[in-house]
Amino acid sequence: MAQTDVRGRAWRVLGWVLCLLLFALTGVLGLLTLGLLGSISGGGPLWLRSLGALVRPLAEGLGVAHWSGVAQALSLMVLTSLVAAAAAYVKPRG
């Protein structure tokens, strides 16, 4: 019985660690999305447009640099939403 309790706690801790990592990734992806949208419009503050400049090397590395900025921003929004949903799904309950 004690071993089962320890194993359950270990899974719970692992779930919280994974949840926090996914939540942090959601924040980073959200900032990159805002930066990309700020650089597309050109009217955003400099720090926001600088975040958007970080997306270009990532897009080239993934092979989606030929996509328009709007398509890249929309795909980043969808990816951010999926990661946020995964963070909510793996969160330990009870």
Backbone as XML, in Angstrom:
<?xml version="1.0"?>
<chain id="A" units="angstrom">
  <residue number="1" name="MET">
    <atom name="N" x="0.831" y="-1.189" z="0.000"/>
    <atom name="CA" x="0.000" y="0.000" z="0.000"/>
    <atom name="C" x="0.879" y="1.257" z="0.000"/>
  </residue>
  <residue number="2" name="ALA">
    <atom name="N" x="1.976" y="1.237" z="0.762"/>
    <atom name="CA" x="2.841" y="2.409" z="0.852"/>
    <atom name="C" x="3.542" y="2.674" z="-0.468"/>
  </residue>
  <residue number="3" name="GLN">
    <atom name="N" x="3.905" y="1.612" z="-1.189"/>
    <atom name="CA" x="4.572" y="1.782" z="-2.464"/>
    <atom name="C" x="3.626" y="2.399" z="-3.492"/>
  </residue>
  <residue number="4" name="THR">
    <atom name="N" x="2.378" y="2.019" z="-3.468"/>
    <atom name="CA" x="1.389" y="2.590" z="-4.367"/>
    <atom name="C" x="1.196" y="4.075" z="-4.088"/>
  </residue>
  <residue number="5" name="ASP">
    <atom name="N" x="1.219" y="4.451" z="-2.816"/>
    <atom name="CA" x="1.066" y="5.852" z="-2.438"/>
    <atom name="C" x="2.249" y="6.682" z="-2.936"/>
  </residue>
  <residue number="6" name="VAL">
    <atom name="N" x="3.452" y="6.137" z="-2.816"/>
    <atom name="CA" x="4.647" y="6.843" z="-3.294"/>
    <atom name="C" x="4.606" y="6.980" z="-4.810"/>
  </residue>
  <residue number="7" name="ARG">
    <atom name="N" x="4.193" y="5.927" z="-5.481"/>
    <atom name="CA" x="4.105" y="5.973" z="-6.937"/>
    <atom name="C" x="3.064" y="7.000" z="-7.384"/>
  </residue>
  <residue number="8" name="GLY">
    <atom name="N" x="1.947" y="7.069" z="-6.688"/>
    <atom name="CA" x="0.921" y="8.057" z="-7.019"/>
    <atom name="C" x="1.402" y="9.477" z="-6.821"/>
  </residue>
  <residue number="9" name="ARG">
    <atom name="N" x="2.159" y="9.681" z="-5.746"/>
    <atom name="CA" x="2.707" y="11.030" z="-5.518"/>
    <atom name="C" x="3.731" y="11.392" z="-6.577"/>
  </residue>
  <residue number="10" name="ALA">
    <atom name="N" x="4.529" y="10.419" z="-7.001"/>
    <atom name="CA" x="5.527" y="10.689" z="-8.036"/>
    <atom name="C" x="4.852" y="11.099" z="-9.337"/>
  </residue>
  <residue number="11" name="TRP">
    <atom name="N" x="3.766" y="10.403" z="-9.713"/>
    <atom name="CA" x="3.032" y="10.773" z="-10.917"/>
    <atom name="C" x="2.410" y="12.151" z="-10.780"/>
  </residue>
  <residue number="12" name="ARG">
    <atom name="N" x="1.961" y="12.466" z="-9.590"/>
    <atom name="CA" x="1.356" y="13.782" z="-9.352"/>
    <atom name="C" x="2.391" y="14.892" z="-9.508"/>
  </residue>
  <residue number="13" name="VAL">
    <atom name="N" x="3.572" y="14.690" z="-8.948"/>
    <atom name="CA" x="4.649" y="15.687" z="-9.076"/>
    <atom name="C" x="5.062" y="15.822" z="-10.534"/>
  </residue>
  <residue number="14" name="LEU">
    <atom name="N" x="5.188" y="14.676" z="-11.231"/>
    <atom name="CA" x="5.540" y="14.718" z="-12.647"/>
    <atom name="C" x="4.473" y="15.469" z="-13.454"/>
  </residue>
  <residue number="15" name="GLY">
    <atom name="N" x="3.212" y="15.278" z="-13.116"/>
    <atom name="CA" x="2.135" y="15.997" z="-13.794"/>
    <atom name="C" x="2.221" y="17.499" z="-13.578"/>
  </residue>
  <residue number="16" name="TRP">
    <atom name="N" x="2.543" y="17.912" z="-12.356"/>
    <atom name="CA" x="2.682" y="19.340" z="-12.083"/>
    <atom name="C" x="3.884" y="19.936" z="-12.813"/>
  </residue>
  <residue number="17" name="VAL">
    <atom name="N" x="4.985" y="19.207" z="-12.866"/>
    <atom name="CA" x="6.171" y="19.711" z="-13.577"/>
    <atom name="C" x="5.859" y="19.868" z="-15.058"/>
  </residue>
  <residue number="18" name="LEU">
    <atom name="N" x="5.216" y="18.858" z="-15.646"/>
    <atom name="CA" x="4.847" y="18.939" z="-17.054"/>
    <atom name="C" x="3.855" y="20.071" z="-17.301"/>
  </residue>
  <residue number="19" name="CYS">
    <atom name="N" x="2.908" y="20.250" z="-16.410"/>
    <atom name="CA" x="1.933" y="21.327" z="-16.533"/>
    <atom name="C" x="2.614" y="22.699" z="-16.510"/>
  </residue>
  <residue number="20" name="LEU">
    <atom name="N" x="3.548" y="22.884" z="-15.585"/>
    <atom name="CA" x="4.243" y="24.165" z="-15.492"/>
    <atom name="C" x="5.127" y="24.423" z="-16.708"/>
  </residue>
  <residue number="21" name="LEU">
    <atom name="N" x="5.774" y="23.382" z="-17.225"/>
    <atom name="CA" x="6.589" y="23.544" z="-18.429"/>
    <atom name="C" x="5.728" y="23.912" z="-19.634"/>
  </residue>
  <residue number="22" name="LEU">
    <atom name="N" x="4.600" y="23.260" z="-19.778"/>
    <atom name="CA" x="3.697" y="23.591" z="-20.882"/>
    <atom name="C" x="3.111" y="24.993" z="-20.726"/>
  </residue>
  <residue number="23" name="PHE">
    <atom name="N" x="2.840" y="25.393" z="-19.489"/>
    <atom name="CA" x="2.328" y="26.744" z="-19.257"/>
    <atom name="C" x="3.385" y="27.795" z="-19.612"/>
  </residue>
  <residue number="24" name="ALA">
    <atom name="N" x="4.646" y="27.524" z="-19.269"/>
    <atom name="CA" x="5.729" y="28.448" z="-19.630"/>
    <atom name="C" x="5.892" y="28.521" z="-21.147"/>
  </residue>
  <residue number="25" name="LEU">
    <atom name="N" x="5.796" y="27.376" z="-21.820"/>
    <atom name="CA" x="5.872" y="27.366" z="-23.279"/>
    <atom name="C" x="4.712" y="28.135" z="-23.891"/>
  </residue>
  <residue number="26" name="THR">
    <atom name="N" x="3.544" y="28.063" z="-23.278"/>
    <atom name="CA" x="2.395" y="28.839" z="-23.743"/>
    <atom name="C" x="2.692" y="30.330" z="-23.669"/>
  </residue>
  <residue number="27" name="GLY">
    <atom name="N" x="3.295" y="30.764" z="-22.572"/>
    <atom name="CA" x="3.654" y="32.175" z="-22.433"/>
    <atom name="C" x="4.658" y="32.634" z="-23.480"/>
  </residue>
  <residue number="28" name="VAL">
    <atom name="N" x="5.662" y="31.810" z="-23.745"/>
    <atom name="CA" x="6.672" y="32.159" z="-24.751"/>
    <atom name="C" x="6.038" y="32.227" z="-26.140"/>
  </residue>
  <residue number="29" name="LEU">
    <atom name="N" x="5.228" y="31.240" z="-26.463"/>
    <atom name="CA" x="4.562" y="31.258" z="-27.768"/>
    <atom name="C" x="3.604" y="32.440" z="-27.897"/>
  </residue>
  <residue number="30" name="GLY">
    <atom name="N" x="2.931" y="32.794" z="-26.811"/>
    <atom name="CA" x="2.046" y="33.953" z="-26.837"/>
    <atom name="C" x="2.816" y="35.244" z="-27.086"/>
  </residue>
  <residue number="31" name="LEU">
    <atom name="N" x="3.973" y="35.382" z="-26.434"/>
    <atom name="CA" x="4.796" y="36.575" z="-26.668"/>
    <atom name="C" x="5.315" y="36.627" z="-28.100"/>
  </residue>
  <residue number="32" name="LEU">
    <atom name="N" x="5.725" y="35.488" z="-28.634"/>
    <atom name="CA" x="6.184" y="35.466" z="-30.023"/>
    <atom name="C" x="5.042" y="35.806" z="-30.983"/>
  </residue>
  <residue number="33" name="THR">
    <atom name="N" x="3.853" y="35.342" z="-30.689"/>
    <atom name="CA" x="2.703" y="35.666" z="-31.531"/>
    <atom name="C" x="2.412" y="37.164" z="-31.504"/>
  </residue>
  <residue number="34" name="LEU">
    <atom name="N" x="2.406" y="37.732" z="-30.304"/>
    <atom name="CA" x="2.188" y="39.185" z="-30.206"/>
    <atom name="C" x="3.284" y="39.960" z="-30.918"/>
  </residue>
  <residue number="35" name="GLY">
    <atom name="N" x="4.517" y="39.494" z="-30.780"/>
    <atom name="CA" x="5.623" y="40.154" z="-31.467"/>
    <atom name="C" x="5.485" y="40.089" z="-32.969"/>
  </residue>
  <residue number="36" name="LEU">
    <atom name="N" x="5.074" y="38.947" z="-33.477"/>
    <atom name="CA" x="4.887" y="38.808" z="-34.921"/>
    <atom name="C" x="3.761" y="39.717" z="-35.405"/>
  </residue>
  <residue number="37" name="LEU">
    <atom name="N" x="2.668" y="39.770" z="-34.664"/>
    <atom name="CA" x="1.575" y="40.671" z="-35.050"/>
    <atom name="C" x="2.005" y="42.134" z="-34.971"/>
  </residue>
  <residue number="38" name="GLY">
    <atom name="N" x="2.826" y="42.475" z="-33.971"/>
    <atom name="CA" x="3.328" y="43.847" z="-33.870"/>
    <atom name="C" x="4.268" y="44.206" z="-35.006"/>
  </residue>
  <residue number="39" name="SER">
    <atom name="N" x="5.060" y="43.233" z="-35.462"/>
    <atom name="CA" x="5.969" y="43.529" z="-36.569"/>
    <atom name="C" x="5.245" y="43.564" z="-37.906"/>
  </residue>
  <residue number="40" name="ILE">
    <atom name="N" x="4.133" y="42.824" z="-38.011"/>
    <atom name="CA" x="3.354" y="42.878" z="-39.254"/>
    <atom name="C" x="2.732" y="44.259" z="-39.421"/>
  </residue>
  <residue number="41" name="SER">
    <atom name="N" x="2.148" y="44.777" z="-38.347"/>
    <atom name="CA" x="1.485" y="46.080" z="-38.447"/>
    <atom name="C" x="2.499" y="47.212" z="-38.512"/>
  </residue>
  <residue number="42" name="GLY">
    <atom name="N" x="3.648" y="47.037" z="-37.912"/>
    <atom name="CA" x="4.671" y="48.078" z="-37.933"/>
    <atom name="C" x="4.402" y="49.219" z="-36.972"/>
  </residue>
  <residue number="43" name="GLY">
    <atom name="N" x="3.273" y="49.204" z="-36.300"/>
    <atom name="CA" x="2.940" y="50.294" z="-35.406"/>
    <atom name="C" x="3.153" y="49.957" z="-33.942"/>
  </residue>
  <residue number="44" name="GLY">
    <atom name="N" x="3.637" y="48.768" z="-33.675"/>
    <atom name="CA" x="3.837" y="48.354" z="-32.286"/>
    <atom name="C" x="5.099" y="48.964" z="-31.697"/>
  </residue>
  <residue number="45" name="PRO">
    <atom name="N" x="5.246" y="48.879" z="-30.390"/>
    <atom name="CA" x="6.469" y="49.389" z="-29.765"/>
    <atom name="C" x="7.692" y="48.586" z="-30.212"/>
  </residue>
  <residue number="46" name="LEU">
    <atom name="N" x="8.850" y="49.168" z="-30.034"/>
    <atom name="CA" x="10.086" y="48.551" z="-30.505"/>
    <atom name="C" x="10.330" y="47.189" z="-29.861"/>
  </residue>
  <residue number="47" name="TRP">
    <atom name="N" x="10.054" y="47.054" z="-28.559"/>
    <atom name="CA" x="10.316" y="45.775" z="-27.896"/>
    <atom name="C" x="9.412" y="44.677" z="-28.453"/>
  </residue>
  <residue number="48" name="LEU">
    <atom name="N" x="8.196" y="45.056" z="-28.858"/>
    <atom name="CA" x="7.272" y="44.076" z="-29.417"/>
    <atom name="C" x="7.702" y="43.670" z="-30.824"/>
  </residue>
  <residue number="49" name="ARG">
    <atom name="N" x="8.137" y="44.637" z="-31.610"/>
    <atom name="CA" x="8.626" y="44.325" z="-32.953"/>
    <atom name="C" x="9.918" y="43.516" z="-32.886"/>
  </residue>
  <residue number="50" name="SER">
    <atom name="N" x="10.713" y="43.739" z="-31.842"/>
    <atom name="CA" x="11.939" y="42.955" z="-31.668"/>
    <atom name="C" x="11.613" y="41.497" z="-31.392"/>
  </residue>
  <residue number="51" name="LEU">
    <atom name="N" x="10.550" y="41.247" z="-30.624"/>
    <atom name="CA" x="10.102" y="39.872" z="-30.417"/>
    <atom name="C" x="9.661" y="39.241" z="-31.732"/>
  </residue>
  <residue number="52" name="GLY">
    <atom name="N" x="9.040" y="40.034" z="-32.573"/>
    <atom name="CA" x="8.616" y="39.532" z="-33.876"/>
    <atom name="C" x="9.787" y="39.173" z="-34.765"/>
  </residue>
  <residue number="53" name="ALA">
    <atom name="N" x="10.916" y="39.865" z="-34.582"/>
    <atom name="CA" x="12.105" y="39.545" z="-35.369"/>
    <atom name="C" x="12.681" y="38.191" z="-34.976"/>
  </residue>
  <residue number="54" name="LEU">
    <atom name="N" x="12.376" y="37.716" z="-33.775"/>
    <atom name="CA" x="12.848" y="36.397" z="-33.355"/>
    <atom name="C" x="12.115" y="35.273" z="-34.066"/>
  </residue>
  <residue number="55" name="VAL">
    <atom name="N" x="10.956" y="35.561" z="-34.606"/>
    <atom name="CA" x="10.152" y="34.534" z="-35.260"/>
    <atom name="C" x="10.752" y="34.152" z="-36.615"/>
  </residue>
  <residue number="56" name="ARG">
    <atom name="N" x="11.399" y="35.094" z="-37.266"/>
    <atom name="CA" x="11.922" y="34.836" z="-38.612"/>
    <atom name="C" x="12.920" y="33.665" z="-38.635"/>
  </residue>
  <residue number="57" name="PRO">
    <atom name="N" x="13.944" y="33.628" z="-37.764"/>
    <atom name="CA" x="14.852" y="32.460" z="-37.796"/>
    <atom name="C" x="14.146" y="31.153" z="-37.437"/>
  </residue>
  <residue number="58" name="LEU">
    <atom name="N" x="13.167" y="31.234" z="-36.535"/>
    <atom name="CA" x="12.407" y="30.026" z="-36.200"/>
    <atom name="C" x="11.599" y="29.532" z="-37.393"/>
  </residue>
  <residue number="59" name="ALA">
    <atom name="N" x="10.999" y="30.466" z="-38.128"/>
    <atom name="CA" x="10.210" y="30.097" z="-39.306"/>
    <atom name="C" x="11.107" y="29.510" z="-40.391"/>
  </residue>
  <residue number="60" name="GLU">
    <atom name="N" x="12.305" y="30.050" z="-40.548"/>
    <atom name="CA" x="13.230" y="29.498" z="-41.537"/>
    <atom name="C" x="13.670" y="28.098" z="-41.141"/>
  </residue>
  <residue number="61" name="GLY">
    <atom name="N" x="13.899" y="27.892" z="-39.848"/>
    <atom name="CA" x="14.302" y="26.575" z="-39.369"/>
    <atom name="C" x="13.215" y="25.529" z="-39.556"/>
  </residue>
  <residue number="62" name="LEU">
    <atom name="N" x="11.965" y="25.950" z="-39.458"/>
    <atom name="CA" x="10.836" y="25.032" z="-39.629"/>
    <atom name="C" x="10.395" y="24.910" z="-41.085"/>
  </residue>
  <residue number="63" name="GLY">
    <atom name="N" x="10.957" y="25.743" z="-41.959"/>
    <atom name="CA" x="10.603" y="25.673" z="-43.370"/>
    <atom name="C" x="9.314" y="26.371" z="-43.729"/>
  </residue>
  <residue number="64" name="VAL">
    <atom name="N" x="8.858" y="27.287" z="-42.905"/>
    <atom name="CA" x="7.612" y="28.000" z="-43.194"/>
    <atom name="C" x="7.857" y="29.487" z="-43.443"/>
  </residue>
  <residue number="65" name="ALA">
    <atom name="N" x="9.094" y="29.848" z="-43.787"/>
    <atom name="CA" x="9.416" y="31.256" z="-44.011"/>
    <atom name="C" x="8.712" y="31.813" z="-45.246"/>
  </residue>
  <residue number="66" name="HIS">
    <atom name="N" x="8.314" y="30.940" z="-46.171"/>
    <atom name="CA" x="7.633" y="31.411" z="-47.375"/>
    <atom name="C" x="6.166" y="31.751" z="-47.110"/>
  </residue>
  <residue number="67" name="TRP">
    <atom name="N" x="5.644" y="31.366" z="-45.947"/>
    <atom name="CA" x="4.273" y="31.729" z="-45.583"/>
    <atom name="C" x="4.200" y="33.232" z="-45.341"/>
  </residue>
  <residue number="68" name="SER">
    <atom name="N" x="3.027" y="33.789" z="-45.516"/>
    <atom name="CA" x="2.853" y="35.214" z="-45.215"/>
    <atom name="C" x="2.907" y="35.423" z="-43.699"/>
  </residue>
  <residue number="69" name="GLY">
    <atom name="N" x="3.128" y="36.650" z="-43.295"/>
    <atom name="CA" x="3.181" y="36.949" z="-41.870"/>
    <atom name="C" x="1.882" y="36.649" z="-41.150"/>
  </residue>
  <residue number="70" name="VAL">
    <atom name="N" x="0.768" y="36.870" z="-41.838"/>
    <atom name="CA" x="-0.537" y="36.598" z="-41.240"/>
    <atom name="C" x="-0.728" y="35.098" z="-41.041"/>
  </residue>
  <residue number="71" name="ALA">
    <atom name="N" x="-0.313" y="34.299" z="-42.022"/>
    <atom name="CA" x="-0.433" y="32.840" z="-41.898"/>
    <atom name="C" x="0.461" y="32.326" z="-40.768"/>
  </residue>
  <residue number="72" name="GLN">
    <atom name="N" x="1.658" y="32.895" z="-40.640"/>
    <atom name="CA" x="2.541" y="32.507" z="-39.550"/>
    <atom name="C" x="1.933" y="32.875" z="-38.199"/>
  </residue>
  <residue number="73" name="ALA">
    <atom name="N" x="1.346" y="34.060" z="-38.113"/>
    <atom name="CA" x="0.728" y="34.496" z="-36.863"/>
    <atom name="C" x="-0.469" y="33.617" z="-36.502"/>
  </residue>
  <residue number="74" name="LEU">
    <atom name="N" x="-1.282" y="33.286" z="-37.477"/>
    <atom name="CA" x="-2.430" y="32.415" z="-37.214"/>
    <atom name="C" x="-1.990" y="31.027" z="-36.775"/>
  </residue>
  <residue number="75" name="SER">
    <atom name="N" x="-0.943" y="30.498" z="-37.416"/>
    <atom name="CA" x="-0.464" y="29.174" z="-37.020"/>
    <atom name="C" x="0.139" y="29.224" z="-35.618"/>
  </residue>
  <residue number="76" name="LEU">
    <atom name="N" x="0.801" y="30.319" z="-35.257"/>
    <atom name="CA" x="1.326" y="30.468" z="-33.897"/>
    <atom name="C" x="0.190" y="30.575" z="-32.885"/>
  </residue>
  <residue number="77" name="MET">
    <atom name="N" x="-0.892" y="31.240" z="-33.262"/>
    <atom name="CA" x="-2.042" y="31.325" z="-32.361"/>
    <atom name="C" x="-2.639" y="29.941" z="-32.101"/>
  </residue>
  <residue number="78" name="VAL">
    <atom name="N" x="-2.773" y="29.155" z="-33.152"/>
    <atom name="CA" x="-3.325" y="27.805" z="-33.001"/>
    <atom name="C" x="-2.397" y="26.946" z="-32.157"/>
  </residue>
  <residue number="79" name="LEU">
    <atom name="N" x="-1.084" y="27.031" z="-32.418"/>
    <atom name="CA" x="-0.120" y="26.253" z="-31.640"/>
    <atom name="C" x="-0.139" y="26.664" z="-30.172"/>
  </residue>
  <residue number="80" name="THR">
    <atom name="N" x="-0.238" y="27.955" z="-29.906"/>
    <atom name="CA" x="-0.320" y="28.440" z="-28.526"/>
    <atom name="C" x="-1.564" y="27.904" z="-27.835"/>
  </residue>
  <residue number="81" name="SER">
    <atom name="N" x="-2.679" y="27.901" z="-28.541"/>
    <atom name="CA" x="-3.914" y="27.385" z="-27.964"/>
    <atom name="C" x="-3.818" y="25.891" z="-27.669"/>
  </residue>
  <residue number="82" name="LEU">
    <atom name="N" x="-3.191" y="25.134" z="-28.569"/>
    <atom name="CA" x="-3.046" y="23.700" z="-28.356"/>
    <atom name="C" x="-2.134" y="23.395" z="-27.163"/>
  </residue>
  <residue number="83" name="VAL">
    <atom name="N" x="-1.067" y="24.162" z="-27.017"/>
    <atom name="CA" x="-0.160" y="23.948" z="-25.882"/>
    <atom name="C" x="-0.858" y="24.328" z="-24.572"/>
  </residue>
  <residue number="84" name="ALA">
    <atom name="N" x="-1.645" y="25.404" z="-24.594"/>
    <atom name="CA" x="-2.396" y="25.783" z="-23.391"/>
    <atom name="C" x="-3.421" y="24.707" z="-23.023"/>
  </residue>
  <residue number="85" name="ALA">
    <atom name="N" x="-4.069" y="24.126" z="-24.033"/>
    <atom name="CA" x="-5.019" y="23.044" z="-23.767"/>
    <atom name="C" x="-4.309" y="21.826" z="-23.206"/>
  </residue>
  <residue number="86" name="ALA">
    <atom name="N" x="-3.121" y="21.531" z="-23.724"/>
    <atom name="CA" x="-2.361" y="20.390" z="-23.197"/>
    <atom name="C" x="-1.937" y="20.636" z="-21.755"/>
  </residue>
  <residue number="87" name="ALA">
    <atom name="N" x="-1.580" y="21.880" z="-21.429"/>
    <atom name="CA" x="-1.222" y="22.204" z="-20.045"/>
    <atom name="C" x="-2.408" y="22.014" z="-19.116"/>
  </residue>
  <residue number="88" name="ALA">
    <atom name="N" x="-3.571" y="22.395" z="-19.566"/>
    <atom name="CA" x="-4.775" y="22.204" z="-18.741"/>
    <atom name="C" x="-5.141" y="20.729" z="-18.632"/>
  </residue>
  <residue number="89" name="TYR">
    <atom name="N" x="-4.869" y="19.964" z="-19.675"/>
    <atom name="CA" x="-5.241" y="18.546" z="-19.674"/>
    <atom name="C" x="-4.355" y="17.730" z="-18.720"/>
  </residue>
  <residue number="90" name="VAL">
    <atom name="N" x="-3.045" y="18.035" z="-18.685"/>
    <atom name="CA" x="-2.138" y="17.232" z="-17.868"/>
    <atom name="C" x="-2.099" y="17.679" z="-16.413"/>
  </residue>
  <residue number="91" name="LYS">
    <atom name="N" x="-2.770" y="18.777" z="-16.089"/>
    <atom name="CA" x="-2.777" y="19.259" z="-14.712"/>
    <atom name="C" x="-3.405" y="18.204" z="-13.801"/>
  </residue>
  <residue number="92" name="PRO">
    <atom name="N" x="-2.674" y="17.835" z="-12.743"/>
    <atom name="CA" x="-3.239" y="16.831" z="-11.824"/>
    <atom name="C" x="-4.520" y="17.334" z="-11.144"/>
  </residue>
  <residue number="93" name="ARG">
    <atom name="N" x="-5.440" y="16.448" z="-10.958"/>
    <atom name="CA" x="-6.699" y="16.805" z="-10.331"/>
    <atom name="C" x="-6.827" y="16.081" z="-8.987"/>
  </residue>
  <residue number="94" name="GLY">
    <atom name="N" x="-7.650" y="16.642" z="-8.151"/>
    <atom name="CA" x="-7.944" y="15.991" z="-6.886"/>
    <atom name="C" x="-7.027" y="16.303" z="-5.845"/>
  </residue>
</chain>
